[in-house]
XYZ file of C-alpha atoms in Angstrom:
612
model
C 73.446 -190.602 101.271
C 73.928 -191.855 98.115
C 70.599 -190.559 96.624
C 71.244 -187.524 97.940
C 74.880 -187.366 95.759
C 72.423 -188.074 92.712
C 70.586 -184.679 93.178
C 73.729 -182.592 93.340
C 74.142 -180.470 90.528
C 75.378 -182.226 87.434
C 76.711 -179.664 85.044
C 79.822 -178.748 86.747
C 79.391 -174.853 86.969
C 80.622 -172.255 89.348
C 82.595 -169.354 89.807
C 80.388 -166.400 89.035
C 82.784 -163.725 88.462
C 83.767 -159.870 87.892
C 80.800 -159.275 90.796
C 80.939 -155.029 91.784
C 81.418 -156.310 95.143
C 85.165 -157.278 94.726
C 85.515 -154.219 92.866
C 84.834 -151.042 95.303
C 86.452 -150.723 98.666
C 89.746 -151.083 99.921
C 90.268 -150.318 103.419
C 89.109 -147.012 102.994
C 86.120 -147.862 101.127
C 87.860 -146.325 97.838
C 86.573 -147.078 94.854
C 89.188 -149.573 92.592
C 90.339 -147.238 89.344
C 91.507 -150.449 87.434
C 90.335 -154.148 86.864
C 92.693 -156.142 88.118
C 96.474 -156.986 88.265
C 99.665 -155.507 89.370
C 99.975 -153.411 86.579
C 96.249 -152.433 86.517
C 95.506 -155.029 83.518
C 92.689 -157.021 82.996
C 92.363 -159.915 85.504
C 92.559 -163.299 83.706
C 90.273 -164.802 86.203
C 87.998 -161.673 86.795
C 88.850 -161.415 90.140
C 90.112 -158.006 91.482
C 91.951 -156.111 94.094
C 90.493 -153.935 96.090
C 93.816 -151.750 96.493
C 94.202 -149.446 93.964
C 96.863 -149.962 91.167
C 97.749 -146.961 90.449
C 101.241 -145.491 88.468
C 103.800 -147.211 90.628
C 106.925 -144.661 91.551
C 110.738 -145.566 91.194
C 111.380 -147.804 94.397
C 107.591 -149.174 94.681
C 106.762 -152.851 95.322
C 104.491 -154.559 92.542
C 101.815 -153.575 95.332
C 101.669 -151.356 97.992
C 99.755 -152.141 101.048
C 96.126 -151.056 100.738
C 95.305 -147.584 101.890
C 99.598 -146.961 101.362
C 100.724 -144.198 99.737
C 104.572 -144.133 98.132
C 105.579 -142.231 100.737
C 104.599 -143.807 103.445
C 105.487 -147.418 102.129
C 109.222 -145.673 102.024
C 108.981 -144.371 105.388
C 107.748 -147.905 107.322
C 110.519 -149.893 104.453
C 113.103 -146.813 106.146
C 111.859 -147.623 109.994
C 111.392 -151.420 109.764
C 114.930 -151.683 108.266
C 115.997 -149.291 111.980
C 114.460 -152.340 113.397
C 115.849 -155.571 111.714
C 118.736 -154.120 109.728
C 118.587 -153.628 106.076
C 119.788 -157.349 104.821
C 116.615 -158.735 106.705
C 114.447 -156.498 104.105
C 113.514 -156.865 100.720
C 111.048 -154.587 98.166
C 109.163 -156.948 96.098
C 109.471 -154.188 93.296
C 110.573 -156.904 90.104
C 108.682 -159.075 88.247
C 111.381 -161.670 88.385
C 110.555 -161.950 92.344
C 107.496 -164.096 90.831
C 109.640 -166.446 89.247
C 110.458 -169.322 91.719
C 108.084 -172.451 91.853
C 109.465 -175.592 93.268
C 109.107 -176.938 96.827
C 113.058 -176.983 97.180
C 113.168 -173.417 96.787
C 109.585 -171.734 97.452
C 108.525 -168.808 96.713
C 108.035 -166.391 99.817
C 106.694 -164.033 98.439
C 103.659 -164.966 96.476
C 101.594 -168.745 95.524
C 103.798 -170.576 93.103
C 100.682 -172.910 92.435
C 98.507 -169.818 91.845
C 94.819 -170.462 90.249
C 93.939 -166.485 90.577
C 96.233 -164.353 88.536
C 100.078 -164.830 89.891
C 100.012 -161.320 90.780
C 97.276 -161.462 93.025
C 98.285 -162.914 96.367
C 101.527 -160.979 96.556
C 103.912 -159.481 99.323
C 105.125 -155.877 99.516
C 108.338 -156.590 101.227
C 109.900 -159.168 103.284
C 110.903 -158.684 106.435
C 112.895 -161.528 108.464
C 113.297 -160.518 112.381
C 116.055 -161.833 114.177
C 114.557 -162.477 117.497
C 111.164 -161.775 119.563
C 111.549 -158.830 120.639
C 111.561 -157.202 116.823
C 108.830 -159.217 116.079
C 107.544 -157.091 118.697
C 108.897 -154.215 117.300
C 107.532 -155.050 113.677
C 104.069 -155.615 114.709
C 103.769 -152.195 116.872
C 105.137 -150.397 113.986
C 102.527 -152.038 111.411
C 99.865 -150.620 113.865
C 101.713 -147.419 113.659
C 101.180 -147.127 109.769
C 98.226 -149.612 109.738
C 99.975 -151.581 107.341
C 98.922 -155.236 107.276
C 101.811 -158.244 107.866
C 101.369 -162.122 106.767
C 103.791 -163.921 108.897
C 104.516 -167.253 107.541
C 107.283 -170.180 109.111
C 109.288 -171.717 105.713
C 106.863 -170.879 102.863
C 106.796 -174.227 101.975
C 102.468 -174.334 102.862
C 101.771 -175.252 98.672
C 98.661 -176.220 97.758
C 96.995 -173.909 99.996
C 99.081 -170.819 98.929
C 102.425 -170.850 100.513
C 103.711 -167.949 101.643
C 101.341 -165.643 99.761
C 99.602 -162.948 101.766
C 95.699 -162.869 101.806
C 95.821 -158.995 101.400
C 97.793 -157.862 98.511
C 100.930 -156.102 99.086
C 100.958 -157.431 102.936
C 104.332 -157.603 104.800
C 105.583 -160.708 104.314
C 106.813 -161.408 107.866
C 109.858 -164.560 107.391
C 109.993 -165.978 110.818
C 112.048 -169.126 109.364
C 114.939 -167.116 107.948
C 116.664 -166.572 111.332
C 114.210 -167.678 113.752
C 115.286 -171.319 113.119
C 116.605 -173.051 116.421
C 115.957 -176.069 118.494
C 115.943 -174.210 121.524
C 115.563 -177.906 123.880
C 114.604 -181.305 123.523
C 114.185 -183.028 126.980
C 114.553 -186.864 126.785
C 112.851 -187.543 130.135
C 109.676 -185.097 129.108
C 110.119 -186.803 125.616
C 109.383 -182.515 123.862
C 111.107 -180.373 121.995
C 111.030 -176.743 122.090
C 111.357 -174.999 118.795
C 111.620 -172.165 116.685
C 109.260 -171.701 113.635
C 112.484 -171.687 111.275
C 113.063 -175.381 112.388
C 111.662 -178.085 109.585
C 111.110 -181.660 110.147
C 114.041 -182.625 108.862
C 116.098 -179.923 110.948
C 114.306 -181.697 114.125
C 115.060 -184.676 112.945
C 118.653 -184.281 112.313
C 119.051 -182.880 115.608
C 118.031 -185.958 117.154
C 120.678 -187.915 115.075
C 123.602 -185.505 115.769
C 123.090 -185.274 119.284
C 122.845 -189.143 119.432
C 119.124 -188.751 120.853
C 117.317 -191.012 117.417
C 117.679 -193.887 119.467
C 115.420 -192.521 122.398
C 113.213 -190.402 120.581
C 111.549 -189.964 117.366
C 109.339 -187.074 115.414
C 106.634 -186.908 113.756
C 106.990 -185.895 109.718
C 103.903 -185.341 107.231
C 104.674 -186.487 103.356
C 107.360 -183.719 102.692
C 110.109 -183.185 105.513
C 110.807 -179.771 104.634
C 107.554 -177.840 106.135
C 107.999 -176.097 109.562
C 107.167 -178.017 112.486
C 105.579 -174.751 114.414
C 104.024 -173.672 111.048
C 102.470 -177.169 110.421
C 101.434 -177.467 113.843
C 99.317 -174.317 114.064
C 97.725 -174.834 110.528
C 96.796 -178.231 112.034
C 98.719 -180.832 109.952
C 98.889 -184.151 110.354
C 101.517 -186.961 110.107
C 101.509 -190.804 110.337
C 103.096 -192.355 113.473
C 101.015 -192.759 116.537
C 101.546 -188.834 117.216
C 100.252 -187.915 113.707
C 97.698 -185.317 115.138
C 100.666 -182.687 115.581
C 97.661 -179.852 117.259
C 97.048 -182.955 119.776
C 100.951 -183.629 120.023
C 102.130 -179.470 121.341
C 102.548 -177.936 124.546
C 102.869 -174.477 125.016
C 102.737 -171.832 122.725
C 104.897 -168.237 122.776
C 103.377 -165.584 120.863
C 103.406 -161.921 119.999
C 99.765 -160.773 119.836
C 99.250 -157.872 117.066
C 99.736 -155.053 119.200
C 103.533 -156.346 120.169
C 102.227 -157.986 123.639
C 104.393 -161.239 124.369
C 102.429 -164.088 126.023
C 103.620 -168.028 126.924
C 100.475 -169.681 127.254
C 99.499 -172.869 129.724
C 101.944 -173.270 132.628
C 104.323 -171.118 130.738
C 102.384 -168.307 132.480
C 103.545 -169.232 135.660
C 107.135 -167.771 135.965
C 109.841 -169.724 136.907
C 111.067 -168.634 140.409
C 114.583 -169.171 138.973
C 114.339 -166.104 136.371
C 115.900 -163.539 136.044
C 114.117 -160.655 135.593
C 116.581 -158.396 134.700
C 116.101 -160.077 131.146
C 113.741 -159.788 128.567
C 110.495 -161.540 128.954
C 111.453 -163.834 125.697
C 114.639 -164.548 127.170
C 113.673 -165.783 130.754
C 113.634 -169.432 131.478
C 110.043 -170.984 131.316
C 108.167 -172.545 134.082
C 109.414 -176.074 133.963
C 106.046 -177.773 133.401
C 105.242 -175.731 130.195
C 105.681 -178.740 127.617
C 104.670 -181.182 129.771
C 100.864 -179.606 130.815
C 99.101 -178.005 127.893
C 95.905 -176.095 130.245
C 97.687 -174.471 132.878
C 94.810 -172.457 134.685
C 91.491 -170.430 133.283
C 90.556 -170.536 129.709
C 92.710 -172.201 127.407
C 93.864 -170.157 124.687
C 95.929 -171.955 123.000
C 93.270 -172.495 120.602
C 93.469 -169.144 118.906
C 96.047 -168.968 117.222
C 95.636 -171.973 114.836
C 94.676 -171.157 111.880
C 94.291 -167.727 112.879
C 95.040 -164.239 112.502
C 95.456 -163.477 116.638
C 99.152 -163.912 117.128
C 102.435 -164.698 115.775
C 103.189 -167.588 117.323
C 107.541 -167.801 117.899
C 107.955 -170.885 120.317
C 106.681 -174.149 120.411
C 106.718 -177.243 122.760
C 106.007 -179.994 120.788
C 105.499 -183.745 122.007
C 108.156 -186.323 120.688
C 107.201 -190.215 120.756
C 109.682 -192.071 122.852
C 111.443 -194.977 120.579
C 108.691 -197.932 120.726
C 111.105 -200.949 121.287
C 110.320 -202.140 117.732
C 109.086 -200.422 114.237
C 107.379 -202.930 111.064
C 105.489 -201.536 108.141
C 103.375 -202.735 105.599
C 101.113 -202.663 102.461
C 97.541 -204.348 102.150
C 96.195 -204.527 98.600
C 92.872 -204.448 97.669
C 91.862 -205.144 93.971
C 88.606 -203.409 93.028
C 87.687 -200.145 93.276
C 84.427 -201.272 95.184
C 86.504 -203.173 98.171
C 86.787 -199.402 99.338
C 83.667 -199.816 101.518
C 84.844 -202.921 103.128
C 87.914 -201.787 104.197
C 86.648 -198.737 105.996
C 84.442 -200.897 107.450
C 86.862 -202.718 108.683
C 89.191 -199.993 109.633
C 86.707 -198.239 112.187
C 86.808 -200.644 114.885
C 90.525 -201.285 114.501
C 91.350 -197.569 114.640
C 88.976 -196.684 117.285
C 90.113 -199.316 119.336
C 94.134 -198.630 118.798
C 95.252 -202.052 117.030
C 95.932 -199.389 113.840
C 98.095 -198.019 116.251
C 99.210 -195.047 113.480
C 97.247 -192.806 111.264
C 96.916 -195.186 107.970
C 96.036 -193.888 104.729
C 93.746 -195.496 102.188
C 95.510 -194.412 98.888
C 93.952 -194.563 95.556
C 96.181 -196.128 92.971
C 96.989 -193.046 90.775
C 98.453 -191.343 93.824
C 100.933 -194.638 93.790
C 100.865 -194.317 90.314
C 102.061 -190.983 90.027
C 104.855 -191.047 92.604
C 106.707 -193.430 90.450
C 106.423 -191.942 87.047
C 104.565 -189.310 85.009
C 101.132 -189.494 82.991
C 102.532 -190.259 79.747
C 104.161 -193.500 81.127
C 101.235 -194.871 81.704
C 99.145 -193.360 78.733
C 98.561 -190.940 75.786
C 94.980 -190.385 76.395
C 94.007 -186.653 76.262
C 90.858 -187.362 78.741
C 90.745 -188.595 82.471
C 91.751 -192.431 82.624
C 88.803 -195.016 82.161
C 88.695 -197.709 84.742
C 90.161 -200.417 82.503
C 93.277 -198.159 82.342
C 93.327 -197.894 86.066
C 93.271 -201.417 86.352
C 95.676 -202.144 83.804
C 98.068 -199.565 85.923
C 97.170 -201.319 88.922
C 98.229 -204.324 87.386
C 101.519 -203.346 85.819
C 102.317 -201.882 89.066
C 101.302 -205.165 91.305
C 99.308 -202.758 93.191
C 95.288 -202.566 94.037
C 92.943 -200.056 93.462
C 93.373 -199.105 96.861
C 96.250 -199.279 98.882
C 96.529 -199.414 102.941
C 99.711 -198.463 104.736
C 100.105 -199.089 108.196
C 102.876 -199.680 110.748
C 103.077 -201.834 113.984
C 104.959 -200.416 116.872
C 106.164 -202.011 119.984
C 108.367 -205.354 120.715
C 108.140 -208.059 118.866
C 105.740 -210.127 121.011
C 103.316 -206.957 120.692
C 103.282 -206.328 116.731
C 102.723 -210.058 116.157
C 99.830 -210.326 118.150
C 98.534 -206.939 116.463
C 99.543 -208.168 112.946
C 97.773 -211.246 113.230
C 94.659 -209.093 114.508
C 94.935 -207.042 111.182
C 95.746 -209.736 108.714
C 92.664 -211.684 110.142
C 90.644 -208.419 109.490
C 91.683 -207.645 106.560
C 91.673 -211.232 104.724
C 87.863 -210.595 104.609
C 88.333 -208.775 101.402
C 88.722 -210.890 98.541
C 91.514 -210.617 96.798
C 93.461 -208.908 99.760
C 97.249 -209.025 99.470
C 100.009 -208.206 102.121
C 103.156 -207.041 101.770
C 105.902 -206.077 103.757
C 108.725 -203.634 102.775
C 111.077 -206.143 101.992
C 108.719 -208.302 100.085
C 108.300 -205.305 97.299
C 111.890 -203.475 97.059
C 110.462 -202.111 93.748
C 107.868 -200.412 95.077
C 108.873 -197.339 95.601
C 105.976 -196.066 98.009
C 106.172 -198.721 100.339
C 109.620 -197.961 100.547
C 108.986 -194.087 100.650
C 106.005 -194.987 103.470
C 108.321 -197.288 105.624
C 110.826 -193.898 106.200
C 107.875 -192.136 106.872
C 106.341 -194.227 109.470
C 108.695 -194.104 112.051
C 109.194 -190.510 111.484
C 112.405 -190.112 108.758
C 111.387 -187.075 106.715
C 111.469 -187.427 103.225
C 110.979 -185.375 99.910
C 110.471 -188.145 97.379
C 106.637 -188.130 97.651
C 107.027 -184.607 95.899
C 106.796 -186.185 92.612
C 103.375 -187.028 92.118
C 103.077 -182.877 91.687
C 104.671 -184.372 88.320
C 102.036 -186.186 86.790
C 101.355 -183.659 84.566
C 104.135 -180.891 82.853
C 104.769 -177.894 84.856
C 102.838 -179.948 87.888
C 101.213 -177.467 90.497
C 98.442 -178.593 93.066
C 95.102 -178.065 94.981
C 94.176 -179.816 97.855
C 90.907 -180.480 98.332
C 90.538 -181.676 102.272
C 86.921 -182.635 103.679
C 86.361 -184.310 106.881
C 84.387 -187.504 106.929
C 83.037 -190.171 109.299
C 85.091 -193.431 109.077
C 82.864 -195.771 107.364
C 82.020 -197.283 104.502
C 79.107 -195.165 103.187
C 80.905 -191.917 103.945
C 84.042 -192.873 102.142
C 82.364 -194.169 98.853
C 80.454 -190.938 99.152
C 83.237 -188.564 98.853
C 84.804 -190.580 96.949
C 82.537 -191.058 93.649
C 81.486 -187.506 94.296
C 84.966 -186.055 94.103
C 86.026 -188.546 91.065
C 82.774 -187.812 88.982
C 83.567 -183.736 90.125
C 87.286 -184.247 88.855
C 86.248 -186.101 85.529
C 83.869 -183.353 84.419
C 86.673 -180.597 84.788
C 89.161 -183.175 82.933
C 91.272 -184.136 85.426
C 92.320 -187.627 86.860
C 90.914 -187.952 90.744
C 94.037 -188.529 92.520
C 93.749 -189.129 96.804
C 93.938 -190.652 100.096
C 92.114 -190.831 103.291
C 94.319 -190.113 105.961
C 92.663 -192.128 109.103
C 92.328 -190.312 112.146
C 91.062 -191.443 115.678
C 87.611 -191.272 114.702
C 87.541 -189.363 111.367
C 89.002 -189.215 107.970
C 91.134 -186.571 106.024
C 89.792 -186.962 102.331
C 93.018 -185.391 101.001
C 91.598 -185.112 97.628
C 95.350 -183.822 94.822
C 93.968 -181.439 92.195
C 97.103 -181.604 89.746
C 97.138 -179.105 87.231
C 99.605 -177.826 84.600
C 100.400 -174.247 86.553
C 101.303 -172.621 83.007
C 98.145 -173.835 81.106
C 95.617 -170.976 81.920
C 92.486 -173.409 81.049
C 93.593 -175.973 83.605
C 93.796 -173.535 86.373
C 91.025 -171.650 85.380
C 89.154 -175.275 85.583
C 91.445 -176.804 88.838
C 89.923 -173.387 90.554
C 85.797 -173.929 89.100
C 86.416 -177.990 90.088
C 87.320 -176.699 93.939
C 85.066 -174.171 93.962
C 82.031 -177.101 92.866
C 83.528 -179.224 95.224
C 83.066 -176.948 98.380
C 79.352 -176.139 97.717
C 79.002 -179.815 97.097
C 80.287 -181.202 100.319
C 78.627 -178.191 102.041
C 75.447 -180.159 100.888
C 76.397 -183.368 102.450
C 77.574 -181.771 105.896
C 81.110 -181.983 104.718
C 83.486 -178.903 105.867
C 87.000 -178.893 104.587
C 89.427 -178.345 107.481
C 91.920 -176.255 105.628
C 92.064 -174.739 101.791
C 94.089 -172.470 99.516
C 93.916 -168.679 100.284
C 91.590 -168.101 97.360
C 88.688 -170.464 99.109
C 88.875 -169.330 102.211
C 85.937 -167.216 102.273
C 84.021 -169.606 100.475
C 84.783 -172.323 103.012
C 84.190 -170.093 106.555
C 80.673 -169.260 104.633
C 79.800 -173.022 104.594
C 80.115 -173.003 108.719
C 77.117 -170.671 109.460
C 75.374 -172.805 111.787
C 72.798 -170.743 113.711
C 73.132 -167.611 111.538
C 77.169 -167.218 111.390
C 77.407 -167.485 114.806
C 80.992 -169.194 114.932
C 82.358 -166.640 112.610
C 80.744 -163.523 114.652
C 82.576 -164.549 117.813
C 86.015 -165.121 115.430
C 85.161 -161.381 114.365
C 84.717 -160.140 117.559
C 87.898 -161.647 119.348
C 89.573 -160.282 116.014
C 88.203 -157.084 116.842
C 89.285 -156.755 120.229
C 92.893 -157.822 119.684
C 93.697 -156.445 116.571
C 91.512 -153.451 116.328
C 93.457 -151.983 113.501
C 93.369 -154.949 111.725
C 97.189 -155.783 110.822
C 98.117 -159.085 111.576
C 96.911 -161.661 108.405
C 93.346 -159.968 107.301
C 91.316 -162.232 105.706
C 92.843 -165.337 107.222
C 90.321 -168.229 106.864
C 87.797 -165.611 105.871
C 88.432 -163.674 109.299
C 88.053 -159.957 108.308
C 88.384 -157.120 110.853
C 86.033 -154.465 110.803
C 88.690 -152.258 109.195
C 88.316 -153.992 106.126
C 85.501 -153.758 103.917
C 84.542 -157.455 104.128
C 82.050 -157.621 100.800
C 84.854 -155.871 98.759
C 87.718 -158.171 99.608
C 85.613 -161.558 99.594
C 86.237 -163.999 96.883
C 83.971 -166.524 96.561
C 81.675 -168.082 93.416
């Protein structure tokens, strides 16, 4: 594997652009009058929208909806506002709608972290529906004007684009801005039931106001303020024992594009006990709908993850019962070459359950950077030598590579699996072990201890701050859990980030039998050279793992054409069935075009790809 990293391409290049193919079409197949931007300017990046730009009229958004006239953007803006009343809708018609970019307060209606031209990936309108049944309402009127619709849960998706629309001048459809209830949580079942306006830390406080922490406990990624629905379905992952939060749901109520409600698994069996008088989104479930995820017949809850099949506006979702007992910890390794070992060592551990939790393997900068910016550490211009690394490492009293983990269960139980890891893990030279209160200083650990037994969080947020005016990438390949694989990825994606100029900052993220290679592209967002080069490094990175028989398992809206090309086993034949399901449900092609490189045969596919 190794040799085969050697005969990648050295010289760092990618991103062909200005190609005529991103220049004529539209959904009509009309020809683009302008080169790019809202205003019809120049693209900096030389990639273009299809949809015309064209002299915008007095009440226009930045961009109308492709194939939209004026007109009849005012006339869906008048009907959709019949629907959800006029405070739920907004015209994005200013420039100063571009203007927010900080995880506290996202942007919802275009990427704050954008590497294409800020005014690419950008909304229409908003539109924030109250309740399912004008969700219903909203998408049968989008097939009415064939206007397309991005819903999105909180906004909060950054690094992968947010709340941005694939298709410029989209609906933005804001399901979190009323949708946002816990609608049950069930101590006996151990599930909740939510809306997608619901974050981790709304779920969480839940549990603590109603008294229910003590009996049952979440799940929370790094940052507590994503959507638990909208994480979920994009197929995020956290770090207790229920960190696979696709594995961890139950049930799934969604609105398919042409305003159809379905409950999927047992939810399709009705409850003998409703009422059906009431609306079908009002009746009361089937009572074995979060406890039974296959019901009968296909199972089709798969669909609409990571999808553009349905909007998706209930959730069951699996909640870990309160182990009897909660300890985490730090192990330290000092060289940058113990990496192999430790994967090594993890495998059996993890496969076998005494890593009871999804660890991470962190690289030291990603410590590094949580607890202060670049300059603290140095004044160098170019990406940090080893010897700096180390000498960070040192000042910090951390290793190269740092493993958190947490033991669950009574006492009796986490000894016995402590001394199982310790054992392991002392194999390593050098190896240290810490628990929390061992290093109060250390921020992480204490940041990590919260976040292991499910306490959301927001302080990991500020290694986005290593640089000024910090923005991010995520680059996310899939890897085998061993030693080999891990070194891999790693020296390819270090030597990849070192030839664009940028520090390689990541984790892997340790699943049951796999690894997340969470790889952080941080860039200065107003520095057009660094995102033109944060975009060219990704870019190089997907056609390089492609090589290797890596596939990323989720990216930024700009790569997601680049990424479904790189699963074309057997002549495309995974993406022609995602077409043709697309096809049959959405035949207009409305709900999210484009998502994950999905595009309906409305669409002129060719014109609206980006890729190198």
């Amino acid at each position: 594997m190794l040799e085969e990293l050697k005969n990648l391409t050295m010289n760092g290049t990618s991103a062909t652009n200005g190609d005529a193919s991103r220049t004529n079409g539209g959904v009509n197949g009309d020809a683009s009058q302008t080169s790019g931007g809202t205003n019809g300017h120049a693209s900096h990046t030389g990639y273009v929208r299809p949809n015309k730009a064209g002299t915008r009229k007095t009440g226009d958004p930045l961009t109308l909806p492709p194939g939209v006239d004026s007109e009849k953007f005012k006339d869906f803006i008048r009907q959709v506002q019949d629907i959800v009343e006029q405070t739920n809708v907004n015209v994005i018609d200013k420039a100063e709608h571009l203007n927010k970019d900080h995880y506290l307060d996202p942007s919802k209606v275009h990427d704050m972290y954008n590497v294409v031209d800020e005014d690419y990936f950008v909304s229409s309108a908003l539109v924030a529906p109250r309740n399912v049944r004008e969700v219903q309402a909203i998408m049968k009127l989008c097939n009415e004007f064939e206007i397309p619709v991005w819903p999105f849960s909180i906004g909060r998706n950054v690094g992968y684009g947010g709340a941005a629309p694939r298709v410029p001048g989209s609906i933005g459809l804001d399901m979190g801005r009323n949708m946002n209830k816990v609608l049950d949580v069930n101590v006996d079942g151990a599930y909740a039931l939510v809306e997608p306006g619901v974050t981790f830390a709304d779920l969480h406080e839940y549990l603590v106001k109603n008294n229910l922490r003590e009996k049952l406990w979440i799940d929370v990624p790094d940052l507590g303020g994503g959507s638990v629905l909208g994480n979920t379905i994009e197929r995020g992952v956290g770090y207790t024992p229920y960190g696979d939060h696709w594995m961890m749901h139950c049930g799934l109520e969604a609105v398919l594009p042409d305003g159809t409600l379905i409950r999927t698994g047992m939810g399709a069996l009705p409850n003998p006990d409703a009422n059906p008088d009431l609306p079908p989104d009002e009746q009361p479930a089937n009572k074995a709908w979060q406890l039974f995820n296959y019901g009968f017949g296909p199972y089709n809850d798969g669909i609409f993850t990571q999808s553009s099949l349905g909007v998706v506006v209930k959730m069951g979702i699996w909640l870990m019962p309160n182990p009897g007992g909660y300890k985490s910890y730090l192990i330290t390794f000092p060289r940058d070459e113990d990496l192999h070992q430790a994967v090594e060592i993890i495998r059996p551990l993890r496969v076998a359950m005494v890593l009871q939790n999804v660890p991470t393997i962190r690289s030291i900068l990603m410590d590094a950077a949580v607890m202060g910016d670049r300059k603290k550490y140095s004044t160098s211009g170019k990406p940090l030598t080893d010897a700096e690394i180390d000498e960070i490492a040192a000042k910090l009293n951390l290793g190269r590579w740092n493993f958190y983990g947490a033991l669950y269960g009574p006492e009796p139980i986490r000894e016995a699996m402590w001394q199982v890891i310790k054992a392991s893990f002392s194999a390593i030279p050098g190896a240290k072990f810490y628990f929390p209160e061992d290093m109060p200083e250390n921020e992480v650990l204490q940041i990590r201890d919260l976040t292991l037994q499910g306490i959301p969080t927001y302080d990991e947020l500020k290694w986005v701050d290593w640089l000024p005016n910090g923005a991010h990438l995520f680059f996310s390949p899939i890897a085998k859990v061993t030693g080999d694989d891990a070194v891999a990825q790693y020296e390819l994606t270090r030597r990849r980030s070192e030839e664009f100029g940028f520090d390689f900052i990541g984790d892997f993220v340790v699943g049951m039998r796999e690894i997340h290679h969470i790889v952080c592209i941080v860039f200065n967002r107003k520095d057009p050279k660094q995102r033109q080069n944060a975009f060219k490094l990704i870019q190089t990175l997907i056609d390089d793992a492609a090589k290797m028989g890596w596939g990323e398992y989720r990216t930024h809206l700009a790569l997601m054409d680049q990424i479904a090309g790189t699963y074309s086993f057997n002549d495309n034949a995974q993406m022609k069935l995602n077409e043709t399901i697309k096809n049959a449900l959405d035949p207009k092609g409305i709900l999210a075009p484009g998502k994950n490189g999905i595009w309906p045969k409305s669409y002129d596919k060719k014109a609206w790809t980006i890729t190198p």
